[in-house]
PDB file of C-alpha atoms in Angstrom:
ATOM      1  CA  UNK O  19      90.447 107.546  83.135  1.00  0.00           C
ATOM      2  CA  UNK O  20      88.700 110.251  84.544  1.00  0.00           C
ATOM      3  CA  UNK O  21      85.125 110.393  86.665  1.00  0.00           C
ATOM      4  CA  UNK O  22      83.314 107.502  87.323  1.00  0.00           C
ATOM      5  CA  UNK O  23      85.108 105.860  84.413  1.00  0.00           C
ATOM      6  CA  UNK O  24      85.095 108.178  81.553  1.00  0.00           C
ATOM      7  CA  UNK O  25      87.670 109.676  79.556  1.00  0.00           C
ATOM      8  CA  UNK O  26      87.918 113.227  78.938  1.00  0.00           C
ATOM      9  CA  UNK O  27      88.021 114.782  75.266  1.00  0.00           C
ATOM     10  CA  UNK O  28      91.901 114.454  75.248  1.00  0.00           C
ATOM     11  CA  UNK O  29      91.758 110.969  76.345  1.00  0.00           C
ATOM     12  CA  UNK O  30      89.007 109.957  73.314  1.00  0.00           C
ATOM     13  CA  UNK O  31      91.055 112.102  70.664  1.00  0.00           C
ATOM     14  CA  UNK O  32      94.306 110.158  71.358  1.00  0.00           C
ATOM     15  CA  UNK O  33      92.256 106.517  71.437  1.00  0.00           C
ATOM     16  CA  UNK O  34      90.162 107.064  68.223  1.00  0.00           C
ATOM     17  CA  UNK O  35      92.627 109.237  66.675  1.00  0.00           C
ATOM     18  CA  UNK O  36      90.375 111.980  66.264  1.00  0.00           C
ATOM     19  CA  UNK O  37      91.350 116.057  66.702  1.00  0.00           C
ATOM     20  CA  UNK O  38      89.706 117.312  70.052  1.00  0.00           C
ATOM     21  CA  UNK O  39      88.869 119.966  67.431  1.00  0.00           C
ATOM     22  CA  UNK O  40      86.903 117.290  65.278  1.00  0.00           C
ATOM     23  CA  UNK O  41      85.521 115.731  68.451  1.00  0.00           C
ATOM     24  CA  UNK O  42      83.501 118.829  69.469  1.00  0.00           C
ATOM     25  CA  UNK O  43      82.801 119.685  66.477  1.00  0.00           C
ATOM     26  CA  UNK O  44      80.569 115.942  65.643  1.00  0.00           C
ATOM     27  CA  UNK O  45      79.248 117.356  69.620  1.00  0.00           C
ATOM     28  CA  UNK O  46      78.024 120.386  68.128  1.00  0.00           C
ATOM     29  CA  UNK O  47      76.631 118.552  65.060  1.00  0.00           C
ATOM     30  CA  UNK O  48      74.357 116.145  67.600  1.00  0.00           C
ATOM     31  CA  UNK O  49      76.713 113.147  66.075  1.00  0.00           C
ATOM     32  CA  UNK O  50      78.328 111.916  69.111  1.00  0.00           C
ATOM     33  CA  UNK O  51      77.298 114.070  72.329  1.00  0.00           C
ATOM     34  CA  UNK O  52      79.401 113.324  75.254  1.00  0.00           C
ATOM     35  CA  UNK O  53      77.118 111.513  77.879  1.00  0.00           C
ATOM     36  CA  UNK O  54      77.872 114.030  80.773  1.00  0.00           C
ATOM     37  CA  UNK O  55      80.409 116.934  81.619  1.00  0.00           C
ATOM     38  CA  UNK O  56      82.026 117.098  84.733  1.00  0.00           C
ATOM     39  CA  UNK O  57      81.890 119.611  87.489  1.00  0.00           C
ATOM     40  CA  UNK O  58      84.238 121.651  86.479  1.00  0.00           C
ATOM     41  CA  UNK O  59      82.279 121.682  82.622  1.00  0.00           C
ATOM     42  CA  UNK O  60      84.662 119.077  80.913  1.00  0.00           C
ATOM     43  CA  UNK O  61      83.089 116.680  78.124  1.00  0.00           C
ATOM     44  CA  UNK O  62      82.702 113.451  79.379  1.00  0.00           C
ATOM     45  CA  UNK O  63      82.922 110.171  77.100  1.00  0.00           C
ATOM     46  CA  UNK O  64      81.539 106.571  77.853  1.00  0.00           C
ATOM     47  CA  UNK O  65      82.665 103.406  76.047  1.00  0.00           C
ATOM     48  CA  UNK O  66      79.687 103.536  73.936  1.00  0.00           C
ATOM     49  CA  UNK O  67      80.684 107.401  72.870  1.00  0.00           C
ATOM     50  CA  UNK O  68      83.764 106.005  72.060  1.00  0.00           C
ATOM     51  CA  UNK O  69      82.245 103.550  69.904  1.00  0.00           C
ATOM     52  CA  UNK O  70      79.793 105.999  68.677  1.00  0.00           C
ATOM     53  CA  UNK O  71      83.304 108.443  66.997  1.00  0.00           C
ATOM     54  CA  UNK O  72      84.743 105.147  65.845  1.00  0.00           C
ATOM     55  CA  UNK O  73      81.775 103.939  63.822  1.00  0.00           C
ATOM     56  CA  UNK O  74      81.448 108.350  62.504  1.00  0.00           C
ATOM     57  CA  UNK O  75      85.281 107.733  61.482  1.00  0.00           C
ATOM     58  CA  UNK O  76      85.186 104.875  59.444  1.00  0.00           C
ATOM     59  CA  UNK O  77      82.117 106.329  57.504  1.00  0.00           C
ATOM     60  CA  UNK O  78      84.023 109.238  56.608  1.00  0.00           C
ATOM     61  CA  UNK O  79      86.262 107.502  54.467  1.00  0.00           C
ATOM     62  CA  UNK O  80      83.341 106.385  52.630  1.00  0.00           C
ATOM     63  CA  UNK O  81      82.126 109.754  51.753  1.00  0.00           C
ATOM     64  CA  UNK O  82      79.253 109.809  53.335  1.00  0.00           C
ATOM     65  CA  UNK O  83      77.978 113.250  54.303  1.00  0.00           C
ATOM     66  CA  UNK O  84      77.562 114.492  58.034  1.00  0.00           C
ATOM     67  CA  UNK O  85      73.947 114.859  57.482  1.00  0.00           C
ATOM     68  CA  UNK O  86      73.995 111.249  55.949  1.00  0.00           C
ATOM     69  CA  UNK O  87      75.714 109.814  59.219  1.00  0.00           C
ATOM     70  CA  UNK O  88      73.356 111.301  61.093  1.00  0.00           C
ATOM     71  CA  UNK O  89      70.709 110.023  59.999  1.00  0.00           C
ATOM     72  CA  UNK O  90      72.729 105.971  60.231  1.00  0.00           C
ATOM     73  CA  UNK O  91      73.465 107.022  63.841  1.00  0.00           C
ATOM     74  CA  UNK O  92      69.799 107.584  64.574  1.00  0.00           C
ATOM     75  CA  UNK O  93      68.474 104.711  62.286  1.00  0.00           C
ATOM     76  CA  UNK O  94      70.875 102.792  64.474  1.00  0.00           C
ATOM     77  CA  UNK O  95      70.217 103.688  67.869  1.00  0.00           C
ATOM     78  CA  UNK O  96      66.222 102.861  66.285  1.00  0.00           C
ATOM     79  CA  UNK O  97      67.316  99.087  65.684  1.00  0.00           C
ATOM     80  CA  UNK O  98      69.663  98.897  68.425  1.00  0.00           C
ATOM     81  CA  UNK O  99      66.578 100.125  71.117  1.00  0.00           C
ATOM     82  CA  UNK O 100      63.936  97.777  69.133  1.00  0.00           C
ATOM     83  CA  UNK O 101      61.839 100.511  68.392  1.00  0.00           C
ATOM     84  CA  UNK O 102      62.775 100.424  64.458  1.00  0.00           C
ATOM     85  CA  UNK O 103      60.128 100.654  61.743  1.00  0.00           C
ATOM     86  CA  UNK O 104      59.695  98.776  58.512  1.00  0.00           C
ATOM     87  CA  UNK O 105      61.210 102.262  57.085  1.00  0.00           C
ATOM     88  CA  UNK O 106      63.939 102.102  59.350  1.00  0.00           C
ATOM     89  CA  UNK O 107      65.006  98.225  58.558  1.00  0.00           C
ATOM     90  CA  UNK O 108      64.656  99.687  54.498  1.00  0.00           C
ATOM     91  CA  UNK O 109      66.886 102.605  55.193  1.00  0.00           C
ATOM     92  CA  UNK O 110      69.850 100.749  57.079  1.00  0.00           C
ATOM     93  CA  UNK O 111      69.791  98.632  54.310  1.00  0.00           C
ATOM     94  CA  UNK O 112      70.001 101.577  51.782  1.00  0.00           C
ATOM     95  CA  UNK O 113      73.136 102.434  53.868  1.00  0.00           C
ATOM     96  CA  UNK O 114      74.335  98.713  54.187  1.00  0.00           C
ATOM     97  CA  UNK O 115      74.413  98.797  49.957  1.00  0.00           C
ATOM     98  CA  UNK O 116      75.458 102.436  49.714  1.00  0.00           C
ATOM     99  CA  UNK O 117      79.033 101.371  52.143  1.00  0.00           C
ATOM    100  CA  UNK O 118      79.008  98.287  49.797  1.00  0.00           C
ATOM    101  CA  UNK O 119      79.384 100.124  46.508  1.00  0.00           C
ATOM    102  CA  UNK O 120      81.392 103.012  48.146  1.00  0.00           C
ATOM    103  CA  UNK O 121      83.903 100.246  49.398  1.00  0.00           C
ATOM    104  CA  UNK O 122      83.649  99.002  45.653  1.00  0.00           C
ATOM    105  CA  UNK O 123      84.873 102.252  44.556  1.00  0.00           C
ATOM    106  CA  UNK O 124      87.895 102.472  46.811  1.00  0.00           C
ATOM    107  CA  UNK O 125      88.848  99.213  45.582  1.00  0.00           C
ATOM    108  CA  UNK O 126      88.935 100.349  42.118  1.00  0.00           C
ATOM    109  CA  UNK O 127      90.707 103.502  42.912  1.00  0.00           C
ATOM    110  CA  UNK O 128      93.547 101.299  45.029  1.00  0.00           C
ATOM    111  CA  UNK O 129      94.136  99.154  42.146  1.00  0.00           C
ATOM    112  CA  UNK O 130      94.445 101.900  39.587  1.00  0.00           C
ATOM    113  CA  UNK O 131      96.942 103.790  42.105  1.00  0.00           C
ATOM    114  CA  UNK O 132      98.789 100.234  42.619  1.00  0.00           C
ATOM    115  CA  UNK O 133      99.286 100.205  38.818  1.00  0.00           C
ATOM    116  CA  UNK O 134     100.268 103.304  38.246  1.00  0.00           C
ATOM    117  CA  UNK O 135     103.341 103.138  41.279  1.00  0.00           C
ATOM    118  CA  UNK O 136     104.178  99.591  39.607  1.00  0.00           C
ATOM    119  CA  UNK O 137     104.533 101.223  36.330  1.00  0.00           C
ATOM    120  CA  UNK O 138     106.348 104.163  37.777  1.00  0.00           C
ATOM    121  CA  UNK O 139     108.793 101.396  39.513  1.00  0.00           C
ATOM    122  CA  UNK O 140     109.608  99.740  36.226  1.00  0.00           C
ATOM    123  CA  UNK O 141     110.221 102.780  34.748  1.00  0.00           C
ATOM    124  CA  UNK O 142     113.055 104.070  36.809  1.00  0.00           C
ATOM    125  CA  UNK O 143     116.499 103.153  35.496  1.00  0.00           C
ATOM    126  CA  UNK O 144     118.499 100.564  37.447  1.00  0.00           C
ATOM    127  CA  UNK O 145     122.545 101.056  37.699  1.00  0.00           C
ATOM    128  CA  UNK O 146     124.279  98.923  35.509  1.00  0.00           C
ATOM    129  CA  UNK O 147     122.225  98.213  32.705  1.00  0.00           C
TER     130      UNK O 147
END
């Protein structure tokens, strides 16, 4: 840990499993903005930044663009402060169906690849027959 509790860019790369590269580069998009530097100019991350990267990495699998994460994050951070509008209850559920079908998709691409290695498997020859 480093000041007052919060981990340096290193320190959130290795626990989110994130480059540092990555990391500054979601900074730079106004995705996840470390909440303070310290004197000497390093990034500083809180729990909730930490968070914050996890929730940006597990949409990424998804395929959902930067821009569209953005806009979650901020639709988020709307519900999460109680200061969401009707449009922003309507759009996190727009997200909550578009992860639904995306997962849908993965799904169906896992079970195609699990056929395909199962009939690769079968096909190789054993010894001895």
């Amino acid at each position: 840990m480093s000041v007052e509790g919060s981990l340096q860019i290193g320190e959130v790369a290795d626990a989110v499993g994130l480059s540092i590269r990555t990391i500054r580069h979601y900074d730079e998009m106004g995705l996840v903005e470390p909440s303070g530097r310290s004197p000497g100019g390093f990034r500083l991350y809180t729990g909730a930044d930490v968070e914050r990267l996890r929730l940006v990495k597990r949409l990424k699998p998804l395929q959902f663009s930067l821009e569209e994460i953005q806009e979650l994050l901020v639709t988020l951070d709307e519900v999460t402060n109680g200061t969401a509008s009707a449009d922003h209850i309507a759009r996190l559920d727009t997200f909550a169906s578009s992860a639904e079908e995306r997962c849908d998709d993965l799904r169906r691409q896992l079970a195609m690849a699990e056929e395909l290695a199962e009939h690769l498997r079968r096909s190789v020859p054993t010894s001895g027959r």
